[in-house]
Amino acid sequence: MKFLEKYEFSKEDIADFLNNSPKKLIDAIKDNKKLVSENIDYLKGLGVTNYQQIFLEYYDMFLMDHSNFVEIFSKYEPEDLIEKLNKNIKIVEYL
Amino acid sequence: MALTEKLNLLNLPEEEKKKAYKFYADLALVSDEQLNDNVTYLKAQGVEIAKARDIKVLCNSKEELAKKFSILHEIGETDIFVQNPKLLNHNVIDIYKRINYCKQENIEYKDENGYKNFLFSEDKFKELYNKKDEVKEEKIEVPDITLEKVEEPKVEVEPPVVEETVEEAVAQDTTEEVKEETPQVEEVTEEVKEEENAPEEKVEEPPVEEVKEESPVTEEKEEPKEEVQEEKVEITPDDKDVYEQLNGDATIPNIDFSSIFEEPEEKTIDIQPVKEDINLDDFITINEDIKDLEAKTTSFADIKNEVNRSELKDELEKELAKLEELKSKTEEEISFQDIEPESYGMGRAA
């Protein structure tokens, strides 16, 4: 999971993530790190500052096809979306 | 089995089904068999997947879920996991350890929403755990330090009295050593506040060794005890104050100053009170009397001298009279002898 360190995840966060996630999902993320990285990059590019929190809570979402992933977030005004995501990351489920 | 079929198997509410497409990856990772096994096992445990975000729980194997539930049953903490199945993704053994610690330390780990967050985060829990440890160390250390420093005064009580005078004893090494020791007591109190950041380093400091280093002081100063008792007289109250200031309250308590600073009977001089009712007139009259007496004594001396002189004069006059008588007699004898018989016409017989 070293690729997550590039996205400024702390080692402690990565360790917690690995310790508290189903093995199948961890393996899937490792196997699809390019896809996962693309999706993280998208959020980062949108200006979402708390993308690390979003990933640690909804890591299975980042296994979505990139186009589907973009479609979820692109429906909203970036500034409004960023503001709401900063307030509460749970809105991701309702997007 | 298609993803939609798998989703229908979960009996999610319609609203959740709409959200579920975001988590299709979870369903894709689970085989049909595993999905059936897990769903039935979770139902048997009272768990229903009612929210799309909980689908990922199905990615755990049945054995993993069974192991987690056995631990939860052991500690009697199944309710919250049943209400929030997503928590089953966490390492239940770690949660079990944290809950046990909280129970031992009487830390509340539940609130209205379920478990408190620190139970699921090793970092957050470490912060709490370390702070608790520091507090324990402080609680243990403090009595140890105080016990050692209670003993110190006993060591210092005897020495202050040395062969030399008390002033010297107070001013010399003993007091300097006392000064060096007392800050350690203060240090101890100051250290205690800083230990929260770096407790282990201060734990290692062995205050016992410091006491051992002080022990020679007692050996040196126990010897002159006998001499000291003789010189107790020389201790003054000022020295007592100085000594008290130097040693502080902690070192003084065993000293019986009352016995040390008693003024010796030898030194007390009972001075009879001089006439308290003294009049200056009395002094004047006394002086006049003395002068008169002195005057009288001189006149007596003169009289004596005069008497002596008159007596001597009389004696001399008598002596002179005697001498004159003798003179006259001798002259008569001489004149009689001058008349020689021849001159008288008479010759001596040859």
mmCIF file of C-alpha atoms in Angstrom, chain B residues 1-167:
data_model
loop_
_atom_site.group_PDB
_atom_site.id
_atom_site.type_symbol
_atom_site.label_atom_id
_atom_site.label_comp_id
_atom_site.label_asym_id
_atom_site.label_seq_id
_atom_site.Cartn_x
_atom_site.Cartn_y
_atom_site.Cartn_z
ATOM 1 C CA MET B 1 -25.384 -14.774 -10.110
ATOM 2 C CA ALA B 2 -25.703 -11.258 -11.477
ATOM 3 C CA LEU B 3 -24.971 -8.292 -9.222
ATOM 4 C CA THR B 4 -28.619 -7.271 -9.199
ATOM 5 C CA GLU B 5 -29.606 -10.744 -8.119
ATOM 6 C CA LYS B 6 -27.061 -10.649 -5.346
ATOM 7 C CA LEU B 7 -28.416 -7.306 -4.308
ATOM 8 C CA ASN B 8 -31.974 -8.610 -4.224
ATOM 9 C CA LEU B 9 -30.831 -11.411 -1.987
ATOM 10 C CA LEU B 10 -29.942 -8.855 0.666
ATOM 11 C CA ASN B 11 -33.457 -7.439 0.884
ATOM 12 C CA LEU B 12 -32.212 -3.860 1.106
ATOM 13 C CA PRO B 13 -34.741 -1.038 1.323
ATOM 14 C CA GLU B 14 -35.440 0.709 -1.999
ATOM 15 C CA GLU B 15 -33.564 3.845 -1.004
ATOM 16 C CA GLU B 16 -30.512 1.807 -0.139
ATOM 17 C CA LYS B 17 -30.760 -0.179 -3.325
ATOM 18 C CA LYS B 18 -30.359 3.080 -5.240
ATOM 19 C CA LYS B 19 -27.173 3.869 -3.379
ATOM 20 C CA ALA B 20 -25.883 0.326 -3.699
ATOM 21 C CA TYR B 21 -24.427 0.701 -7.164
ATOM 22 C CA LYS B 22 -21.494 2.508 -5.585
ATOM 23 C CA PHE B 23 -20.637 -0.676 -3.752
ATOM 24 C CA TYR B 24 -21.079 -3.184 -6.478
ATOM 25 C CA ALA B 25 -17.394 -3.955 -6.234
ATOM 26 C CA ASP B 26 -18.073 -5.625 -2.887
ATOM 27 C CA LEU B 27 -20.749 -7.838 -4.364
ATOM 28 C CA ALA B 28 -18.514 -8.640 -7.292
ATOM 29 C CA LEU B 29 -15.795 -9.925 -4.956
ATOM 30 C CA VAL B 30 -18.136 -12.282 -3.120
ATOM 31 C CA SER B 31 -18.998 -15.607 -4.629
ATOM 32 C CA ASP B 32 -22.601 -16.806 -4.697
ATOM 33 C CA GLU B 33 -21.845 -19.488 -2.135
ATOM 34 C CA GLN B 34 -20.029 -17.132 0.207
ATOM 35 C CA LEU B 35 -22.828 -14.619 -0.129
ATOM 36 C CA ASN B 36 -25.454 -17.196 0.843
ATOM 37 C CA ASP B 37 -23.392 -18.555 3.724
ATOM 38 C CA ASN B 38 -22.638 -15.122 5.122
ATOM 39 C CA VAL B 39 -26.180 -13.840 4.800
ATOM 40 C CA THR B 40 -27.606 -16.864 6.599
ATOM 41 C CA TYR B 41 -24.923 -16.766 9.312
ATOM 42 C CA LEU B 42 -25.439 -13.053 9.904
ATOM 43 C CA LYS B 43 -29.196 -13.522 10.091
ATOM 44 C CA ALA B 44 -28.664 -16.249 12.655
ATOM 45 C CA GLN B 45 -26.643 -13.741 14.694
ATOM 46 C CA GLY B 46 -29.440 -11.172 14.347
ATOM 47 C CA VAL B 47 -27.592 -9.076 11.767
ATOM 48 C CA GLU B 48 -29.439 -7.690 8.753
ATOM 49 C CA ILE B 49 -27.682 -5.820 5.998
ATOM 50 C CA ALA B 50 -30.017 -2.839 5.824
ATOM 51 C CA LYS B 51 -27.683 -0.220 4.375
ATOM 52 C CA ALA B 52 -25.676 -0.175 1.162
ATOM 53 C CA ARG B 53 -22.488 0.789 2.996
ATOM 54 C CA ASP B 54 -22.727 -2.431 5.043
ATOM 55 C CA ILE B 55 -22.455 -4.672 1.992
ATOM 56 C CA LYS B 56 -18.688 -4.862 2.375
ATOM 57 C CA VAL B 57 -19.173 -6.992 5.490
ATOM 58 C CA LEU B 58 -20.030 -9.819 3.132
ATOM 59 C CA CYS B 59 -16.462 -9.763 1.867
ATOM 60 C CA ASN B 60 -15.403 -11.441 5.117
ATOM 61 C CA SER B 61 -15.343 -15.205 5.069
ATOM 62 C CA LYS B 62 -17.840 -17.107 7.201
ATOM 63 C CA GLU B 63 -15.009 -18.337 9.444
ATOM 64 C CA GLU B 64 -13.808 -14.797 10.056
ATOM 65 C CA LEU B 65 -17.283 -13.669 10.965
ATOM 66 C CA ALA B 66 -17.769 -16.673 13.275
ATOM 67 C CA LYS B 67 -14.471 -15.929 15.036
ATOM 68 C CA LYS B 68 -15.428 -12.308 15.531
ATOM 69 C CA PHE B 69 -18.822 -13.183 16.929
ATOM 70 C CA SER B 70 -17.384 -15.735 19.341
ATOM 71 C CA ILE B 71 -15.184 -12.971 20.811
ATOM 72 C CA LEU B 72 -18.104 -10.563 20.946
ATOM 73 C CA HIS B 73 -20.264 -13.121 22.727
ATOM 74 C CA GLU B 74 -17.432 -13.742 25.181
ATOM 75 C CA ILE B 75 -17.281 -10.103 26.208
ATOM 76 C CA GLY B 76 -21.026 -9.599 25.838
ATOM 77 C CA GLU B 77 -20.685 -6.810 23.290
ATOM 78 C CA THR B 78 -22.753 -8.087 20.330
ATOM 79 C CA ASP B 79 -25.512 -5.475 20.387
ATOM 80 C CA ILE B 80 -23.626 -2.603 18.833
ATOM 81 C CA PHE B 81 -22.193 -4.838 16.119
ATOM 82 C CA VAL B 82 -25.635 -6.156 15.321
ATOM 83 C CA GLN B 83 -27.002 -2.631 15.025
ATOM 84 C CA ASN B 84 -24.041 -1.470 12.941
ATOM 85 C CA PRO B 85 -22.751 -4.429 10.870
ATOM 86 C CA LYS B 86 -20.092 -2.281 9.207
ATOM 87 C CA LEU B 87 -18.122 -2.551 12.464
ATOM 88 C CA LEU B 88 -17.630 -6.241 11.779
ATOM 89 C CA ASN B 89 -14.976 -5.234 9.262
ATOM 90 C CA HIS B 90 -12.782 -4.090 12.136
ATOM 91 C CA ASN B 91 -10.295 -6.268 13.913
ATOM 92 C CA VAL B 92 -12.524 -7.438 16.744
ATOM 93 C CA ILE B 93 -9.609 -8.792 18.783
ATOM 94 C CA ASP B 94 -8.119 -5.289 19.010
ATOM 95 C CA ILE B 95 -11.494 -3.865 19.982
ATOM 96 C CA TYR B 96 -11.849 -6.607 22.592
ATOM 97 C CA LYS B 97 -8.485 -5.616 24.138
ATOM 98 C CA ARG B 98 -9.396 -1.945 24.203
ATOM 99 C CA ILE B 99 -12.781 -2.657 25.766
ATOM 100 C CA ASN B 100 -11.138 -4.787 28.434
ATOM 101 C CA TYR B 101 -8.691 -2.004 29.232
ATOM 102 C CA CYS B 102 -11.520 0.498 29.460
ATOM 103 C CA LYS B 103 -13.412 -1.797 31.823
ATOM 104 C CA GLN B 104 -10.354 -2.190 34.053
ATOM 105 C CA GLU B 105 -9.707 1.541 34.140
ATOM 106 C CA ASN B 106 -13.392 2.455 34.406
ATOM 107 C CA ILE B 107 -13.241 4.397 31.163
ATOM 108 C CA GLU B 108 -16.541 4.963 29.428
ATOM 109 C CA TYR B 109 -16.301 3.572 25.918
ATOM 110 C CA LYS B 110 -19.955 3.845 24.930
ATOM 111 C CA ASP B 111 -22.193 6.784 24.240
ATOM 112 C CA GLU B 112 -25.654 7.368 22.766
ATOM 113 C CA ASN B 113 -24.423 6.542 19.256
ATOM 114 C CA GLY B 114 -22.702 3.332 20.246
ATOM 115 C CA TYR B 115 -18.971 2.850 20.811
ATOM 116 C CA LYS B 116 -16.732 5.859 21.158
ATOM 117 C CA ASN B 117 -14.388 6.420 18.239
ATOM 118 C CA PHE B 118 -11.180 5.630 20.128
ATOM 119 C CA LEU B 119 -12.158 1.955 20.247
ATOM 120 C CA PHE B 120 -11.699 1.713 16.473
ATOM 121 C CA SER B 121 -8.517 3.703 16.143
ATOM 122 C CA GLU B 122 -5.208 2.422 17.413
ATOM 123 C CA ASP B 123 -3.721 5.918 17.316
ATOM 124 C CA LYS B 124 -6.486 7.535 19.310
ATOM 125 C CA PHE B 125 -6.462 4.721 21.795
ATOM 126 C CA LYS B 126 -2.670 4.876 22.117
ATOM 127 C CA GLU B 127 -2.904 8.503 23.092
ATOM 128 C CA LEU B 128 -5.336 7.611 25.829
ATOM 129 C CA TYR B 129 -3.430 4.485 26.829
ATOM 130 C CA ASN B 130 -0.120 6.322 27.132
ATOM 131 C CA LYS B 131 -1.618 9.090 29.179
ATOM 132 C CA LYS B 132 -3.107 6.555 31.529
ATOM 133 C CA ASP B 133 0.274 4.903 31.839
ATOM 134 C CA GLU B 134 1.938 8.193 32.649
ATOM 135 C CA VAL B 135 -0.588 8.868 35.331
ATOM 136 C CA LYS B 136 0.081 5.457 36.837
ATOM 137 C CA GLU B 137 3.799 6.090 36.882
ATOM 138 C CA GLU B 138 3.328 9.407 38.567
ATOM 139 C CA LYS B 139 1.109 7.878 41.200
ATOM 140 C CA ILE B 140 3.689 5.229 41.912
ATOM 141 C CA GLU B 141 6.677 7.513 41.895
ATOM 142 C CA VAL B 142 5.485 10.203 44.175
ATOM 143 C CA PRO B 143 5.198 8.074 47.306
ATOM 144 C CA ASP B 144 8.620 6.542 46.660
ATOM 145 C CA ILE B 145 10.242 9.923 46.484
ATOM 146 C CA THR B 146 8.531 11.237 49.543
ATOM 147 C CA LEU B 147 9.507 8.181 51.541
ATOM 148 C CA GLU B 148 13.125 8.635 50.652
ATOM 149 C CA LYS B 149 13.030 12.248 51.549
ATOM 150 C CA VAL B 150 11.379 11.613 54.820
ATOM 151 C CA GLU B 151 14.419 9.571 55.719
ATOM 152 C CA GLU B 152 16.824 12.324 54.779
ATOM 153 C CA PRO B 153 16.053 14.593 57.698
ATOM 154 C CA LYS B 154 16.908 11.799 60.099
ATOM 155 C CA VAL B 155 20.307 11.636 58.493
ATOM 156 C CA GLU B 156 20.778 15.336 58.798
ATOM 157 C CA VAL B 157 19.454 15.840 62.255
ATOM 158 C CA GLU B 158 22.505 14.651 64.089
ATOM 159 C CA PRO B 159 25.294 16.193 62.058
ATOM 160 C CA PRO B 160 24.795 19.875 62.583
ATOM 161 C CA VAL B 161 26.564 19.646 65.874
ATOM 162 C CA VAL B 162 30.217 19.222 65.096
ATOM 163 C CA GLU B 163 33.442 19.554 67.084
ATOM 164 C CA GLU B 164 33.728 23.149 66.118
ATOM 165 C CA THR B 165 31.400 25.835 67.191
ATOM 166 C CA VAL B 166 27.873 25.778 65.943
ATOM 167 C CA GLU B 167 28.431 28.856 63.853
#
